[in-house]
GROMACS .gro file of C-alpha atoms in nm:
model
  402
    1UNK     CA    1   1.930   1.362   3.847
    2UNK     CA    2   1.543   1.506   3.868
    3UNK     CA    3   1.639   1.710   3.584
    4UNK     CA    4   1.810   1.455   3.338
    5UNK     CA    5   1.497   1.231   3.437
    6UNK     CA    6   1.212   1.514   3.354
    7UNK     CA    7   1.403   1.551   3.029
    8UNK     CA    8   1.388   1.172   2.966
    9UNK     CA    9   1.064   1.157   3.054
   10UNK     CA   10   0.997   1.453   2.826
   11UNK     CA   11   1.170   1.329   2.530
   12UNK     CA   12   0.973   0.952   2.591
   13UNK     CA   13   0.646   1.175   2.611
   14UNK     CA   14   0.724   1.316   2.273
   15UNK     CA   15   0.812   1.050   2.073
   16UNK     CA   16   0.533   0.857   2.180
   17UNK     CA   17   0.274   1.146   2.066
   18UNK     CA   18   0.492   1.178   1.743
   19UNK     CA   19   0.435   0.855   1.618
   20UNK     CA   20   0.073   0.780   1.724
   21UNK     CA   21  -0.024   1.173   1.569
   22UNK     CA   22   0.154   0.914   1.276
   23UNK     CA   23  -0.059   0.574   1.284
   24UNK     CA   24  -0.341   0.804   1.292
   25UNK     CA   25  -0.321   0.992   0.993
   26UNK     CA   26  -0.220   0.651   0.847
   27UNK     CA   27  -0.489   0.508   1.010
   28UNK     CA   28  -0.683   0.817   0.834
   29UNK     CA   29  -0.554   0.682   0.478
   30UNK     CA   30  -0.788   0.372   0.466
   31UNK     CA   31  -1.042   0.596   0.443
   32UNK     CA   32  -0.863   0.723   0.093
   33UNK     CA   33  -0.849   0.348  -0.003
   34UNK     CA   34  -1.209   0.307   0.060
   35UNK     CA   35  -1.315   0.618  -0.112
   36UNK     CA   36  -1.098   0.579  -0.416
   37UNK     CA   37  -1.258   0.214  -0.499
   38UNK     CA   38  -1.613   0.330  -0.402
   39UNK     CA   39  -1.546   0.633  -0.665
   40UNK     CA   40  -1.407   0.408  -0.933
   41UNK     CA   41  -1.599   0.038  -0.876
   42UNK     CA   42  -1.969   0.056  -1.036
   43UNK     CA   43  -2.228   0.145  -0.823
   44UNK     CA   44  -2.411  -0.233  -0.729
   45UNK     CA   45  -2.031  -0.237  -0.589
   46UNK     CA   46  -1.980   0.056  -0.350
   47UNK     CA   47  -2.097  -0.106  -0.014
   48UNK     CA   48  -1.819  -0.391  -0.090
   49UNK     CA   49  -1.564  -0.178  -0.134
   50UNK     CA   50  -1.654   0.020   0.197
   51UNK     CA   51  -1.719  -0.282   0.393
   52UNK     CA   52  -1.366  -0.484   0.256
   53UNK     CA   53  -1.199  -0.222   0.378
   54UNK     CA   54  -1.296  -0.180   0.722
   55UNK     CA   55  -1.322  -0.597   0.781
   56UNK     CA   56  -0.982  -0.633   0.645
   57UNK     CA   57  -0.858  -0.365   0.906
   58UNK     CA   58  -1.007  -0.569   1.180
   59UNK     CA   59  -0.903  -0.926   1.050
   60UNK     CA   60  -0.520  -0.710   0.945
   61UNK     CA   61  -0.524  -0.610   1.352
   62UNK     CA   62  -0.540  -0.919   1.525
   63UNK     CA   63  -0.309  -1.128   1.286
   64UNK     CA   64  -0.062  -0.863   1.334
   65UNK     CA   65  -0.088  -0.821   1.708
   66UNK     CA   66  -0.072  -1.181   1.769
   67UNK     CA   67   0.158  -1.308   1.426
   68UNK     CA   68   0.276  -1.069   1.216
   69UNK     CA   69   0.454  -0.786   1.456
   70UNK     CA   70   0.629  -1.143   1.634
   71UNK     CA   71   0.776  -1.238   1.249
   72UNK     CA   72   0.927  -0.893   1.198
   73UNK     CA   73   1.021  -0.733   1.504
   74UNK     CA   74   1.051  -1.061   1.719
   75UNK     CA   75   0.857  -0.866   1.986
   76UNK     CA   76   0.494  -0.999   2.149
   77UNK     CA   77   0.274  -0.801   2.387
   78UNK     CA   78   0.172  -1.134   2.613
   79UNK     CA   79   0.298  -0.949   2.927
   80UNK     CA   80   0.164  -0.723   3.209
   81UNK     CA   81   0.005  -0.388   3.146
   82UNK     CA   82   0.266  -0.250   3.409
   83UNK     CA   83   0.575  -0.353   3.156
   84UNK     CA   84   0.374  -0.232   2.820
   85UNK     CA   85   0.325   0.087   2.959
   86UNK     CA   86   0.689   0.163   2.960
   87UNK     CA   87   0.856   0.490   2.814
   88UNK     CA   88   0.477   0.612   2.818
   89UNK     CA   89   0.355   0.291   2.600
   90UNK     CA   90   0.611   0.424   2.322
   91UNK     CA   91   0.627   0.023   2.193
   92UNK     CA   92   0.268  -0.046   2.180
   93UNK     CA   93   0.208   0.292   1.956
   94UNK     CA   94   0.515   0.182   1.748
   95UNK     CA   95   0.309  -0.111   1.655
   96UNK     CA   96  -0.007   0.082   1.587
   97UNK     CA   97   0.201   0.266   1.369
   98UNK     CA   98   0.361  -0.023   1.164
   99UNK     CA   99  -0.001  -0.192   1.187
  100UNK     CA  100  -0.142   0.054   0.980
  101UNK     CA  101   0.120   0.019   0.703
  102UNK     CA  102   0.071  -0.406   0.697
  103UNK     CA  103  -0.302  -0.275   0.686
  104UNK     CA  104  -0.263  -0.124   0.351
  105UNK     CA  105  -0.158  -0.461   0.179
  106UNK     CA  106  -0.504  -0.574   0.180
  107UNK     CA  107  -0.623  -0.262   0.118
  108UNK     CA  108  -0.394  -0.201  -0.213
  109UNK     CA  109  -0.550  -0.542  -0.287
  110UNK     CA  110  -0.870  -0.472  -0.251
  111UNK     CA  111  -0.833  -0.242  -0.540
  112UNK     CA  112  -0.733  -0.464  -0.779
  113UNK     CA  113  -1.002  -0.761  -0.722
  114UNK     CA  114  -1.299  -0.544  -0.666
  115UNK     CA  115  -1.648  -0.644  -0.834
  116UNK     CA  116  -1.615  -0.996  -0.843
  117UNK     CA  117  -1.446  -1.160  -0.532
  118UNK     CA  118  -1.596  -1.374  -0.261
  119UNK     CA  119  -1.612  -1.243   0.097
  120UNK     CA  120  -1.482  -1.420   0.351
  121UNK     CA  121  -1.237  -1.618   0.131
  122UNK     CA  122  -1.072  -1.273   0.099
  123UNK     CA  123  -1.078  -1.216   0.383
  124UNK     CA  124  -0.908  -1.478   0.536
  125UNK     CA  125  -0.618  -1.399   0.276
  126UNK     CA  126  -0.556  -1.087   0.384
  127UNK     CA  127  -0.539  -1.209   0.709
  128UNK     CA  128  -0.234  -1.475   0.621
  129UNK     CA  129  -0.107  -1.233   0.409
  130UNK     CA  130  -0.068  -0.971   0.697
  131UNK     CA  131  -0.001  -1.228   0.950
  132UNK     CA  132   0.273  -1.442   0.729
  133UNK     CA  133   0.380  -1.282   0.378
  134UNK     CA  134   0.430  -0.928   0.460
  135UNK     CA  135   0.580  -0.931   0.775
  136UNK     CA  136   0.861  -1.147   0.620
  137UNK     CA  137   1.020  -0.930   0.411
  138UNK     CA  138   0.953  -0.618   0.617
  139UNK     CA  139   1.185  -0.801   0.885
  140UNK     CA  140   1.411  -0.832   0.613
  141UNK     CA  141   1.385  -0.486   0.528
  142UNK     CA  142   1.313  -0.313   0.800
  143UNK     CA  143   1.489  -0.535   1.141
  144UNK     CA  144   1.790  -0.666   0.936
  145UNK     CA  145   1.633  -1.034   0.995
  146UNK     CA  146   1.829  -1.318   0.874
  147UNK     CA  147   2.121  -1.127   0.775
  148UNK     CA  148   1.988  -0.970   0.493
  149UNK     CA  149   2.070  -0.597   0.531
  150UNK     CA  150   2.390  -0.691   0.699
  151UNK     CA  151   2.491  -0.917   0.416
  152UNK     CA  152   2.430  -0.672   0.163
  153UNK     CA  153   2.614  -0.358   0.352
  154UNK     CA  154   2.894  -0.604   0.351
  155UNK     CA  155   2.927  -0.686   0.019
  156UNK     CA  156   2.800  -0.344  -0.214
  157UNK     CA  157   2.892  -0.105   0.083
  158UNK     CA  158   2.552  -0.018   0.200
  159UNK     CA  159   2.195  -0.194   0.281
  160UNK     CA  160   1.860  -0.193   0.120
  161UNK     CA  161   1.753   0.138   0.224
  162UNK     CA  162   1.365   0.219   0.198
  163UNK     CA  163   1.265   0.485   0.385
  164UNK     CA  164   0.875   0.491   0.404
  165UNK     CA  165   0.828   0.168   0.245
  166UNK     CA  166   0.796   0.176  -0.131
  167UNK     CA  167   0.908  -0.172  -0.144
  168UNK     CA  168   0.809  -0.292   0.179
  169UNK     CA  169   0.430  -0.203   0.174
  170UNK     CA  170   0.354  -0.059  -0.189
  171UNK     CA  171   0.553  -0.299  -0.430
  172UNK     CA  172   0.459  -0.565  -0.185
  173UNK     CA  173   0.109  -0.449  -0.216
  174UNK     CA  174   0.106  -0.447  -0.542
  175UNK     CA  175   0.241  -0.756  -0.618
  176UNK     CA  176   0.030  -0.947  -0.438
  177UNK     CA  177  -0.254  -0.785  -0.577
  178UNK     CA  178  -0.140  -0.927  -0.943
  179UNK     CA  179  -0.088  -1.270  -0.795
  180UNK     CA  180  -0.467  -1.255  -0.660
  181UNK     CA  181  -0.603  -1.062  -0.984
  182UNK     CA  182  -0.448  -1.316  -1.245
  183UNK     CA  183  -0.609  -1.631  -1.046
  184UNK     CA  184  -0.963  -1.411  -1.006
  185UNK     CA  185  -0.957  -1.365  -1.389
  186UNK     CA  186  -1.149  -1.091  -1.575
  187UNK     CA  187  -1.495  -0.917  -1.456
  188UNK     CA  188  -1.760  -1.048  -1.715
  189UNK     CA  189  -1.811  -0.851  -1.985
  190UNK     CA  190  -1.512  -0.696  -1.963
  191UNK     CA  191  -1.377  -0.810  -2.235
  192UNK     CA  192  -1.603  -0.891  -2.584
  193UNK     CA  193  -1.484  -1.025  -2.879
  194UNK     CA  194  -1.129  -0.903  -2.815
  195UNK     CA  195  -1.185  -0.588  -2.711
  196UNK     CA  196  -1.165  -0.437  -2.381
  197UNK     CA  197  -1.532  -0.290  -2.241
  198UNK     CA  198  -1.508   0.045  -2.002
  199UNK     CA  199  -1.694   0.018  -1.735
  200UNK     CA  200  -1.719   0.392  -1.616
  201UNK     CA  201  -1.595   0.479  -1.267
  202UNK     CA  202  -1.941   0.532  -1.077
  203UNK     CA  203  -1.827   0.841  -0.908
  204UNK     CA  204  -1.556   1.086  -0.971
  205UNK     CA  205  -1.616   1.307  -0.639
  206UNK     CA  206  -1.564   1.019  -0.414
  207UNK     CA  207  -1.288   0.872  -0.612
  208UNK     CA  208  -1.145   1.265  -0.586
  209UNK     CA  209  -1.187   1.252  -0.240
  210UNK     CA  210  -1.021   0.897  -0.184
  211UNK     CA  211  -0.727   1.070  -0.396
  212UNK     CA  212  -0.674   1.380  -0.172
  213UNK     CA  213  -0.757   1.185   0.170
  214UNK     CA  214  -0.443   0.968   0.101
  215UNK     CA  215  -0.258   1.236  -0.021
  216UNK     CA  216  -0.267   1.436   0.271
  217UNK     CA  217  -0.258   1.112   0.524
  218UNK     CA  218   0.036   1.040   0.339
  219UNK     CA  219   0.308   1.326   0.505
  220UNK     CA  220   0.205   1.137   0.834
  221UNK     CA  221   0.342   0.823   0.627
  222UNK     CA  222   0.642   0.975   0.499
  223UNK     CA  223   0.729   1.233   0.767
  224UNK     CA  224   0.668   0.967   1.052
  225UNK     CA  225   0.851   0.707   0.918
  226UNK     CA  226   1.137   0.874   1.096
  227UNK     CA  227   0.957   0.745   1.444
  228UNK     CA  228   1.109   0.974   1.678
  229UNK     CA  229   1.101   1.368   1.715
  230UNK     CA  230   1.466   1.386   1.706
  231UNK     CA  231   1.473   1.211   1.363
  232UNK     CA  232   1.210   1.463   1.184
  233UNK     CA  233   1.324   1.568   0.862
  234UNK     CA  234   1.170   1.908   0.651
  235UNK     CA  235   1.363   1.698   0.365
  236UNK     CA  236   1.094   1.447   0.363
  237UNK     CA  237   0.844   1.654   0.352
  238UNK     CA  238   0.915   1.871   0.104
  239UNK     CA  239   1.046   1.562  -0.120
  240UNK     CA  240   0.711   1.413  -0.058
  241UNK     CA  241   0.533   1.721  -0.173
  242UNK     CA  242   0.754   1.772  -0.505
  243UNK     CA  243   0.692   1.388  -0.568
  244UNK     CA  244   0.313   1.444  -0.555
  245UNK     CA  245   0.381   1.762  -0.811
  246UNK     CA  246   0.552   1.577  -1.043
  247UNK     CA  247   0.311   1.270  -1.029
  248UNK     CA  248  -0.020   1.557  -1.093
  249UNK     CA  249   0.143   1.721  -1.357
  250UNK     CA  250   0.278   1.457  -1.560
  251UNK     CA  251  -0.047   1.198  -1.525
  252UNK     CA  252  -0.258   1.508  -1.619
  253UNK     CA  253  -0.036   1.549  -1.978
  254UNK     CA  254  -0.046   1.183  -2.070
  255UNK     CA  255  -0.361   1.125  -1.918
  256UNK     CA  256  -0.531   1.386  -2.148
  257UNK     CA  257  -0.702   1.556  -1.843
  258UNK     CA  258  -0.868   1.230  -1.750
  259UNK     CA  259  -0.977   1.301  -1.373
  260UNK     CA  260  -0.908   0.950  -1.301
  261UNK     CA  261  -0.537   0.976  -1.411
  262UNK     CA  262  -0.518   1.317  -1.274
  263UNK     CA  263  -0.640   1.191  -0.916
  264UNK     CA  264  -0.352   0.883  -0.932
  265UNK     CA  265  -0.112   1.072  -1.075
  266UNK     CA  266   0.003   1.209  -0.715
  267UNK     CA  267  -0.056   0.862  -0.560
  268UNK     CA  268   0.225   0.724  -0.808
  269UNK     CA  269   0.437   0.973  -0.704
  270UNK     CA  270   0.409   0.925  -0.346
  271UNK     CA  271   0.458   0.570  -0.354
  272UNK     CA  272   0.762   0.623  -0.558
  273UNK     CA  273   0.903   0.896  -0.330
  274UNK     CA  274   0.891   0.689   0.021
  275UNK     CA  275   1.212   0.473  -0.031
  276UNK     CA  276   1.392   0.802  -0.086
  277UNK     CA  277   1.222   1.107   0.067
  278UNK     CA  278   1.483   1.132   0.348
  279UNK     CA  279   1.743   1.129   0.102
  280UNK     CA  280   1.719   1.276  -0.234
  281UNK     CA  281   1.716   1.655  -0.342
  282UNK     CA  282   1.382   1.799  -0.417
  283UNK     CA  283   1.474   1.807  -0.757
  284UNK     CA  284   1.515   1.433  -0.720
  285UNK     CA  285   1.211   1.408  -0.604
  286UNK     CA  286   1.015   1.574  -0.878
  287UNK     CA  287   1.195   1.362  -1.105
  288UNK     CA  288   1.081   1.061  -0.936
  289UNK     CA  289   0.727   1.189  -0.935
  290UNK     CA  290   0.665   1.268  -1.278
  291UNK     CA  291   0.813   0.954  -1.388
  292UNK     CA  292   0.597   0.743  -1.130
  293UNK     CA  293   0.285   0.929  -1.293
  294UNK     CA  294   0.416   0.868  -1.638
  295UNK     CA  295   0.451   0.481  -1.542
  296UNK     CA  296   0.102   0.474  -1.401
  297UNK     CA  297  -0.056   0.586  -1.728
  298UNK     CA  298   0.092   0.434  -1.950
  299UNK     CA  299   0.118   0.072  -1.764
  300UNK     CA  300  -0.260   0.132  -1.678
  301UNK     CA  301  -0.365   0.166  -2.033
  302UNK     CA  302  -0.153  -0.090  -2.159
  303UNK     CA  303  -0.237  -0.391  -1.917
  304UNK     CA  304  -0.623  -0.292  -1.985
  305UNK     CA  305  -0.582  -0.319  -2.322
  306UNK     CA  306  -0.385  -0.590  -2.371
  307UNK     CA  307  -0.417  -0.871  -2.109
  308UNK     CA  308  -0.706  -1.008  -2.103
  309UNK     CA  309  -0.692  -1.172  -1.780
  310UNK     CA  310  -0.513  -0.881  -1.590
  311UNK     CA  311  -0.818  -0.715  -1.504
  312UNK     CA  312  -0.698  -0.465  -1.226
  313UNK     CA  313  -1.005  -0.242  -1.138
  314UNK     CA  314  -0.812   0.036  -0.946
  315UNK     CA  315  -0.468   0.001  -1.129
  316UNK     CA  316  -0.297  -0.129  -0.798
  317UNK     CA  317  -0.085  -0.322  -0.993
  318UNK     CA  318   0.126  -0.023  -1.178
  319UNK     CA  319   0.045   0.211  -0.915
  320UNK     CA  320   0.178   0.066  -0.612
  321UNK     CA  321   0.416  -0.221  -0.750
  322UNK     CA  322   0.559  -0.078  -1.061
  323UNK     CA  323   0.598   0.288  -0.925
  324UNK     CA  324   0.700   0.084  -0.570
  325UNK     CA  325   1.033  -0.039  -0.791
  326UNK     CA  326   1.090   0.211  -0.923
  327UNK     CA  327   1.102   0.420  -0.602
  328UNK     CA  328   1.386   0.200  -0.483
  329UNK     CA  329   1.533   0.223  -0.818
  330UNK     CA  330   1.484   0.625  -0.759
  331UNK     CA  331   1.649   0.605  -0.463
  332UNK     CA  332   1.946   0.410  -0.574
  333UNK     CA  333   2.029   0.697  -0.861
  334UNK     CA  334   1.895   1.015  -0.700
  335UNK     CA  335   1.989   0.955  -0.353
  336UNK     CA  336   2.382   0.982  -0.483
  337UNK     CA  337   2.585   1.244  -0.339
  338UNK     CA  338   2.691   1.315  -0.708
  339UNK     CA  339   2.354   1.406  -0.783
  340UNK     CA  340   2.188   1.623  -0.481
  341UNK     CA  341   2.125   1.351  -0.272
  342UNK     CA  342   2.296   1.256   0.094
  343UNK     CA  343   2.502   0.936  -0.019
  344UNK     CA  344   2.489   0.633   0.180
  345UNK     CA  345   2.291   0.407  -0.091
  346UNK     CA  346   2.398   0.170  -0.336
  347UNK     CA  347   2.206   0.047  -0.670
  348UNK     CA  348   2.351  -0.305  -0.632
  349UNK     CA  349   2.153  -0.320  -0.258
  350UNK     CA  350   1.845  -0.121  -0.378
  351UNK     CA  351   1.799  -0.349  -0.717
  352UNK     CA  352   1.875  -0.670  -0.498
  353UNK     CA  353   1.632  -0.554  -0.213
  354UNK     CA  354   1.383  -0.504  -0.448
  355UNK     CA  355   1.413  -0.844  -0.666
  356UNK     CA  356   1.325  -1.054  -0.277
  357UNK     CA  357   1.064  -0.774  -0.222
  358UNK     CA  358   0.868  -0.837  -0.560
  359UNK     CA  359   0.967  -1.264  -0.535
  360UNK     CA  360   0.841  -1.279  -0.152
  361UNK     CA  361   0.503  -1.072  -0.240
  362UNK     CA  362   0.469  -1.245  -0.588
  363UNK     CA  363   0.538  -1.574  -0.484
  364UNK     CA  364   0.349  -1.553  -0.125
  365UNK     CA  365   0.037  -1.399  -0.303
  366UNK     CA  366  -0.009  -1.698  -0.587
  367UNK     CA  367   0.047  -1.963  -0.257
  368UNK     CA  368  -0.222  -1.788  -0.095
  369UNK     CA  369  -0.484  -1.725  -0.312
  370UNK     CA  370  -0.407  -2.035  -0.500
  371UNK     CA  371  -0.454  -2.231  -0.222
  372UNK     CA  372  -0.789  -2.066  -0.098
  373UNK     CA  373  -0.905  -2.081  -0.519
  374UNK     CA  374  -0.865  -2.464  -0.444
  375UNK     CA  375  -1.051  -2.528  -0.133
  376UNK     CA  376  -1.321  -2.246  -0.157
  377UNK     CA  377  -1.285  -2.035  -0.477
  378UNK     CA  378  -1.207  -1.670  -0.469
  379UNK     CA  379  -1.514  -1.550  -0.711
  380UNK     CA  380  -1.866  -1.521  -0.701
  381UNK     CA  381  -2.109  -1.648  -0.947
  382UNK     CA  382  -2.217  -1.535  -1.262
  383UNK     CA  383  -2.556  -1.423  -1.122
  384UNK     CA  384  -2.358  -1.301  -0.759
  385UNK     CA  385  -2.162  -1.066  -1.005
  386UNK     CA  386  -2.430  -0.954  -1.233
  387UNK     CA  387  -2.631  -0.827  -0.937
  388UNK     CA  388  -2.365  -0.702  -0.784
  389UNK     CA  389  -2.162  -0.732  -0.462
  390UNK     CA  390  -2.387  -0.558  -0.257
  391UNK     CA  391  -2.674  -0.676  -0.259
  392UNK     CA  392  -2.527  -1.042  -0.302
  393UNK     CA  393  -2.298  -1.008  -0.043
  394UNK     CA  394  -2.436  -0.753   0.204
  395UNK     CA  395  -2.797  -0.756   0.075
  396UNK     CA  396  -2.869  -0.364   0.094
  397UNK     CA  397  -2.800  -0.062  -0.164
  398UNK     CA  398  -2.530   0.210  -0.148
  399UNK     CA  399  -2.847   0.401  -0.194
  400UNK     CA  400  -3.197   0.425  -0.086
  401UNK     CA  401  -3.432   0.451  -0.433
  402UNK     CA  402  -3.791   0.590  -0.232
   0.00000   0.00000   0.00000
């Protein structure tokens, strides 16, 4: 009995560490997010991109503690310290863990709106967004709610399966970002006399280092998923890490060398690779890459180009919900038995799963934003953006000019 209870004890121990080693190199990922839009917004824009991202951690915390985790999981933490501190507090670093995945939503958003949104207006959206939208459909997704996974499982012979959330958090992400970028409208100037005007990313090292913080945080996103020891997979690493290849290589041929392609590319391939990564054959995986970096250039150039009103700084929009799809898509086809992969997925379930997933972010993001554009407004004035988001909103310099 002593020894079956060490070894439970043991085993409780070990998961727990598992998954918070997890949330924090998730947690360690927002730094990528803040780098990467410091590196690409202009420089009267840096200190808003640094300070977005840390406010909408805090605001992304609390909504989820107290709202969010309660929608998906139907689990609160209003009880004694003596009862959360069961199996060595393995629920309350669960939650840290799936906290910092509904974090990312407003930080994929962030991305897309930089240079010309209102503060606290955005920040109370990401708030209802982590505390309402998202947590919706990752129930769905991820705790079966309503029926949905078992209703699908019935009827094609398998659920919505999505690993490491390319659906859940990047399409969703993504999504929403294009809901809240079409009501912002265009950064001024951007646009001139039908033409679209490059504004220069301000600078590459940072975005470089945004690009490579995420990528590595990213095996603690993939790998971790898995949330106990006993469910570790070298599969989903090594899927991740072909993903990522394929994304480089392919962004870095279409993307004629551009750094800022080059830097995305893996990104695109990462976010494609998480429905999947416990599934498919490495092969698979590269396949999925490559064609996630493929769909990042070429949807990057073409919605700068030639929508005027989609003006999505970072690319959020292609990167994490077009490349999201088609990692469930990915999954569908290359997690197949017939074709390397471990069976146990349908297309039917992945294509469905991913039609609510792109409707609930879609849909929740133009209720959300719309509704704040109406009683606040989301962007700042002509002058506010001329001068910049720093000093309008936070009234100080990235730099010091003495």
């Amino acid at each position: 009995m002593d020894i079956t209870s060490a070894v439970q004890t043991l085993t409780e121990s070990a998961n727990t560490l598992f998954i918070l080693i997890g949330a924090i190199m998730v947690l360690a990922m927002h730094a990528g997010f803040a780098f990467l839009e410091v590196g690409t917004v202009r420089h009267k824009n840096q200190v808003n991109a640094l300070v977005k991202i840390m406010t909408d951690f805090g605001i992304s915390t609390v909504m989820y503690f107290f709202v969010g985790y309660y929608i998906a999981y139907g689990t609160t933490f209003l009880a004694g310290a003596d009862q959360l501190t069961a199996h060595n507090g393995y629920d309350l670093v669960k939650f840290f863990f799936l906290l910092t995945f509904a974090a990312a939503i407003p930080a994929i958003v962030s991305g897309g709106i930089a240079e010309r949104a209102r503060f606290y207006p955005m920040l109370i959206a990401s708030g209802l967004i982590v505390g309402l939208v998202y947590p919706f459909f990752e129930g769905l997704a991820w705790n079966g709610n309503y029926g949905f996974q078992g209703w699908l499982e019935t009827r094609f012979g398998a659920p919505f399966h999505d690993f490491a959330g390319s659906v859940v958090v990047h399409a969703v992400g993504g999504w929403i970002a294009l809901a809240a970028v079409l009501l912002l409208g265009a950064r001024k100037g951007r646009y001139r006399n039908g033409r679209v005007v490059a504004f220069a990313p301000s600078n590459i090292p940072f975005l470089a280092l945004g690009a490579w913080i995420l990528t590595v945080g990213w095996f603690g996103f993939n790998v971790m998923s898995a949330q106990t020891l006993d469910g570790i997979s070298g599969l989903v690493a090594v899927n991740s890490l072909m993903a990522m290849v394929g994304g480089i290589l392919v962004a870095m041929v279409l993307g004629r060398k551009d750094p800022g392609f080059i830097h995305n590319g893996p990104l695109a391939g990462l976010v494609a690779v998480c429905a999947g990564s416990d599934l498919m054959h490495p092969i698979g995986a590269l396949i999925t890459g490559g064609v996630a970096g493929a769909l990042f250039v070429y949807l990057f150039e073409w919605a700068q180009d030639r929508i005027e009103r989609l003006d999505d700084v970072l690319g959020v929009w292609p990167l994490h919900g077009v490349c999201g799809v088609w990692g469930a898509i990915a999954c569908g086809l290359f997690g197949q038995s017939g074709l390397g992969g471990l069976g146990g997925v349908s297309m039917a379930s992945q294509l469905i799963g991913t039609v609510v997933g792109v409707a609930v972010a879609f849909g929740g993001g133009l209720v959300v934003y719309g509704v704040i554009k109406a009683v606040s407004g989301l962007r700042l004035s002509e002058e506010e953006e001329f001068n910049g988001a720093d000093l309008s909103i936070h009234r100080i310099g990235a730099n010091a000019q003495d």
